[in-house]
């Protein structure tokens, strides 16, 4: 099967959040989407890849229940399917990563385990299996792991 790369506008992430009343949803956009990368949320060309990103408390601004995340895709992938994708979140005091080492998931909350399909440019939303209760105090770390088959 031929693999296709797609580009995500880096620094453009929508956090879909349910307000505690549960009556309506709101969105928080982080970043302007002025840079592109093929490595976020993971590098789809090679399997078994991963990425981590820290969003600052000042970017999020409040305690929220995160029920979905969205990435803005800048090119036009055609029904590009990535199997065995896992997304984890955690609170962190870190604002930068001390190193680029692979991490274990013991202190993360798994919020998604499934298949992602990227089809066309624009915003692509991932509905989380388990909403994440962001505390509004710490920074937020999102860790995405691509466990999709072999190259």
mmCIF file of C-alpha atoms in Angstrom:
data_model
loop_
_atom_site.group_PDB
_atom_site.id
_atom_site.type_symbol
_atom_site.label_atom_id
_atom_site.label_comp_id
_atom_site.label_asym_id
_atom_site.label_seq_id
_atom_site.Cartn_x
_atom_site.Cartn_y
_atom_site.Cartn_z
ATOM 1 C CA UNK A 1 0.000 0.000 0.000
ATOM 2 C CA UNK A 2 1.363 3.405 -0.948
ATOM 3 C CA UNK A 3 1.727 5.757 2.015
ATOM 4 C CA UNK A 4 0.914 9.420 1.701
ATOM 5 C CA UNK A 5 2.300 12.254 3.782
ATOM 6 C CA UNK A 6 0.076 14.961 5.080
ATOM 7 C CA UNK A 7 0.989 18.276 6.624
ATOM 8 C CA UNK A 8 -0.599 19.665 9.729
ATOM 9 C CA UNK A 9 -0.440 23.345 10.435
ATOM 10 C CA UNK A 10 1.686 23.345 13.531
ATOM 11 C CA UNK A 11 0.675 25.522 16.430
ATOM 12 C CA UNK A 12 -2.940 25.399 15.328
ATOM 13 C CA UNK A 13 -4.911 23.129 17.610
ATOM 14 C CA UNK A 14 -8.518 23.311 18.637
ATOM 15 C CA UNK A 15 -9.463 21.930 22.002
ATOM 16 C CA UNK A 16 -13.116 21.001 21.972
ATOM 17 C CA UNK A 17 -14.416 21.446 25.448
ATOM 18 C CA UNK A 18 -17.710 20.864 27.120
ATOM 19 C CA UNK A 19 -18.665 23.598 29.553
ATOM 20 C CA UNK A 20 -19.605 22.114 32.910
ATOM 21 C CA UNK A 21 -23.293 22.850 32.340
ATOM 22 C CA UNK A 22 -23.135 20.357 29.466
ATOM 23 C CA UNK A 23 -25.600 22.460 27.488
ATOM 24 C CA UNK A 24 -23.169 23.683 24.859
ATOM 25 C CA UNK A 25 -19.610 23.272 23.674
ATOM 26 C CA UNK A 26 -16.951 25.871 23.140
ATOM 27 C CA UNK A 27 -13.617 25.769 21.344
ATOM 28 C CA UNK A 28 -10.214 27.107 22.283
ATOM 29 C CA UNK A 29 -7.803 27.665 19.388
ATOM 30 C CA UNK A 30 -4.127 27.619 20.243
ATOM 31 C CA UNK A 31 -1.823 29.173 17.659
ATOM 32 C CA UNK A 32 -2.322 30.756 14.276
ATOM 33 C CA UNK A 33 -1.368 27.839 12.029
ATOM 34 C CA UNK A 34 1.420 29.653 10.229
ATOM 35 C CA UNK A 35 3.938 26.772 10.150
ATOM 36 C CA UNK A 36 3.574 23.300 8.651
ATOM 37 C CA UNK A 37 4.994 19.968 9.730
ATOM 38 C CA UNK A 38 4.538 16.335 8.748
ATOM 39 C CA UNK A 39 5.363 15.182 12.280
ATOM 40 C CA UNK A 40 2.246 16.272 14.196
ATOM 41 C CA UNK A 41 0.259 14.528 15.445
ATOM 42 C CA UNK A 42 2.602 11.729 14.257
ATOM 43 C CA UNK A 43 4.713 11.019 11.199
ATOM 44 C CA UNK A 44 2.423 8.890 9.050
ATOM 45 C CA UNK A 45 5.058 7.874 6.519
ATOM 46 C CA UNK A 46 6.785 5.546 8.971
ATOM 47 C CA UNK A 47 4.917 3.439 11.461
ATOM 48 C CA UNK A 48 5.610 3.388 15.163
ATOM 49 C CA UNK A 49 6.210 7.100 15.492
ATOM 50 C CA UNK A 50 5.192 9.517 18.235
ATOM 51 C CA UNK A 51 5.042 13.166 19.161
ATOM 52 C CA UNK A 52 4.612 15.214 22.326
ATOM 53 C CA UNK A 53 3.554 18.813 22.727
ATOM 54 C CA UNK A 54 3.068 21.058 25.747
ATOM 55 C CA UNK A 55 0.335 23.690 25.767
ATOM 56 C CA UNK A 56 0.751 26.367 28.408
ATOM 57 C CA UNK A 57 -1.898 27.186 30.971
ATOM 58 C CA UNK A 58 -1.836 30.748 29.640
ATOM 59 C CA UNK A 59 -2.844 29.420 26.191
ATOM 60 C CA UNK A 60 -5.780 27.410 27.536
ATOM 61 C CA UNK A 61 -6.871 29.804 30.244
ATOM 62 C CA UNK A 62 -9.408 27.849 32.293
ATOM 63 C CA UNK A 63 -10.338 24.510 33.802
ATOM 64 C CA UNK A 64 -12.190 22.514 31.148
ATOM 65 C CA UNK A 65 -13.214 19.011 30.149
ATOM 66 C CA UNK A 66 -11.522 18.328 26.818
ATOM 67 C CA UNK A 67 -13.733 16.069 24.707
ATOM 68 C CA UNK A 68 -12.088 16.509 21.299
ATOM 69 C CA UNK A 69 -8.992 17.904 19.643
ATOM 70 C CA UNK A 70 -8.650 19.168 16.083
ATOM 71 C CA UNK A 71 -5.676 19.633 13.809
ATOM 72 C CA UNK A 72 -5.618 21.850 10.738
ATOM 73 C CA UNK A 73 -4.330 19.916 7.711
ATOM 74 C CA UNK A 74 -2.653 22.058 5.053
ATOM 75 C CA UNK A 75 -2.498 19.673 2.108
ATOM 76 C CA UNK A 76 -5.093 17.310 0.652
ATOM 77 C CA UNK A 77 -4.593 13.716 1.787
ATOM 78 C CA UNK A 78 -7.045 11.352 0.119
ATOM 79 C CA UNK A 79 -8.689 9.030 2.655
ATOM 80 C CA UNK A 80 -5.340 8.541 4.443
ATOM 81 C CA UNK A 81 -6.010 5.984 7.187
ATOM 82 C CA UNK A 82 -3.804 5.514 10.231
ATOM 83 C CA UNK A 83 -4.688 2.473 12.328
ATOM 84 C CA UNK A 84 -3.775 1.879 15.986
ATOM 85 C CA UNK A 85 -3.437 5.488 17.071
ATOM 86 C CA UNK A 86 -3.298 6.366 20.761
ATOM 87 C CA UNK A 87 -3.561 9.782 22.347
ATOM 88 C CA UNK A 88 -2.596 10.516 25.935
ATOM 89 C CA UNK A 89 -2.842 13.659 28.054
ATOM 90 C CA UNK A 90 -1.466 14.760 31.386
ATOM 91 C CA UNK A 91 -0.957 17.801 33.550
ATOM 92 C CA UNK A 92 2.631 19.005 33.746
ATOM 93 C CA UNK A 93 4.646 21.747 35.389
ATOM 94 C CA UNK A 94 7.071 21.576 32.438
ATOM 95 C CA UNK A 95 6.977 24.279 29.802
ATOM 96 C CA UNK A 96 9.693 22.654 27.659
ATOM 97 C CA UNK A 97 10.873 19.073 27.310
ATOM 98 C CA UNK A 98 14.120 18.194 29.076
ATOM 99 C CA UNK A 99 15.041 15.823 26.218
ATOM 100 C CA UNK A 100 13.580 14.116 23.168
ATOM 101 C CA UNK A 101 13.467 10.642 24.664
ATOM 102 C CA UNK A 102 10.603 8.209 24.162
ATOM 103 C CA UNK A 103 8.343 8.138 27.222
ATOM 104 C CA UNK A 104 6.285 5.480 28.937
ATOM 105 C CA UNK A 105 2.604 6.190 29.445
ATOM 106 C CA UNK A 106 2.223 5.261 33.128
ATOM 107 C CA UNK A 107 1.567 8.839 34.305
ATOM 108 C CA UNK A 108 -0.643 9.794 31.329
ATOM 109 C CA UNK A 109 -4.378 9.361 30.808
ATOM 110 C CA UNK A 110 -5.246 7.527 27.593
ATOM 111 C CA UNK A 111 -7.997 9.548 25.916
ATOM 112 C CA UNK A 112 -8.146 7.903 22.462
ATOM 113 C CA UNK A 113 -7.392 4.478 21.008
ATOM 114 C CA UNK A 114 -8.481 3.903 17.431
ATOM 115 C CA UNK A 115 -8.187 4.718 13.749
ATOM 116 C CA UNK A 116 -7.735 8.204 12.290
ATOM 117 C CA UNK A 117 -8.688 9.132 8.731
ATOM 118 C CA UNK A 118 -7.313 12.288 7.135
ATOM 119 C CA UNK A 119 -9.302 13.272 4.060
ATOM 120 C CA UNK A 120 -8.685 16.670 2.529
ATOM 121 C CA UNK A 121 -7.429 19.938 3.919
ATOM 122 C CA UNK A 122 -8.933 21.923 6.785
ATOM 123 C CA UNK A 123 -9.778 21.090 10.369
ATOM 124 C CA UNK A 124 -9.898 17.406 11.333
ATOM 125 C CA UNK A 125 -11.506 16.624 14.676
ATOM 126 C CA UNK A 126 -10.695 13.645 16.858
ATOM 127 C CA UNK A 127 -13.481 12.860 19.316
ATOM 128 C CA UNK A 128 -11.844 11.479 22.439
ATOM 129 C CA UNK A 129 -12.960 8.165 23.934
ATOM 130 C CA UNK A 130 -12.486 9.619 27.406
ATOM 131 C CA UNK A 131 -12.737 13.370 28.061
ATOM 132 C CA UNK A 132 -9.766 14.824 29.910
ATOM 133 C CA UNK A 133 -10.457 17.003 32.948
ATOM 134 C CA UNK A 134 -7.921 19.800 32.523
ATOM 135 C CA UNK A 135 -7.394 21.550 35.873
ATOM 136 C CA UNK A 136 -6.744 25.080 34.581
ATOM 137 C CA UNK A 137 -3.606 25.402 36.704
ATOM 138 C CA UNK A 138 -0.905 23.227 35.150
ATOM 139 C CA UNK A 139 0.280 23.052 31.561
ATOM 140 C CA UNK A 140 -1.189 20.354 29.315
ATOM 141 C CA UNK A 141 0.914 17.715 27.596
ATOM 142 C CA UNK A 142 -0.495 15.757 24.656
ATOM 143 C CA UNK A 143 1.374 12.622 23.617
ATOM 144 C CA UNK A 144 0.344 10.876 20.386
ATOM 145 C CA UNK A 145 1.609 7.380 19.588
ATOM 146 C CA UNK A 146 1.354 5.780 16.146
ATOM 147 C CA UNK A 147 1.376 1.972 16.531
ATOM 148 C CA UNK A 148 0.290 1.290 12.932
ATOM 149 C CA UNK A 149 1.689 -1.930 11.424
ATOM 150 C CA UNK A 150 4.896 -1.999 9.419
ATOM 151 C CA UNK A 151 6.366 0.293 6.745
#
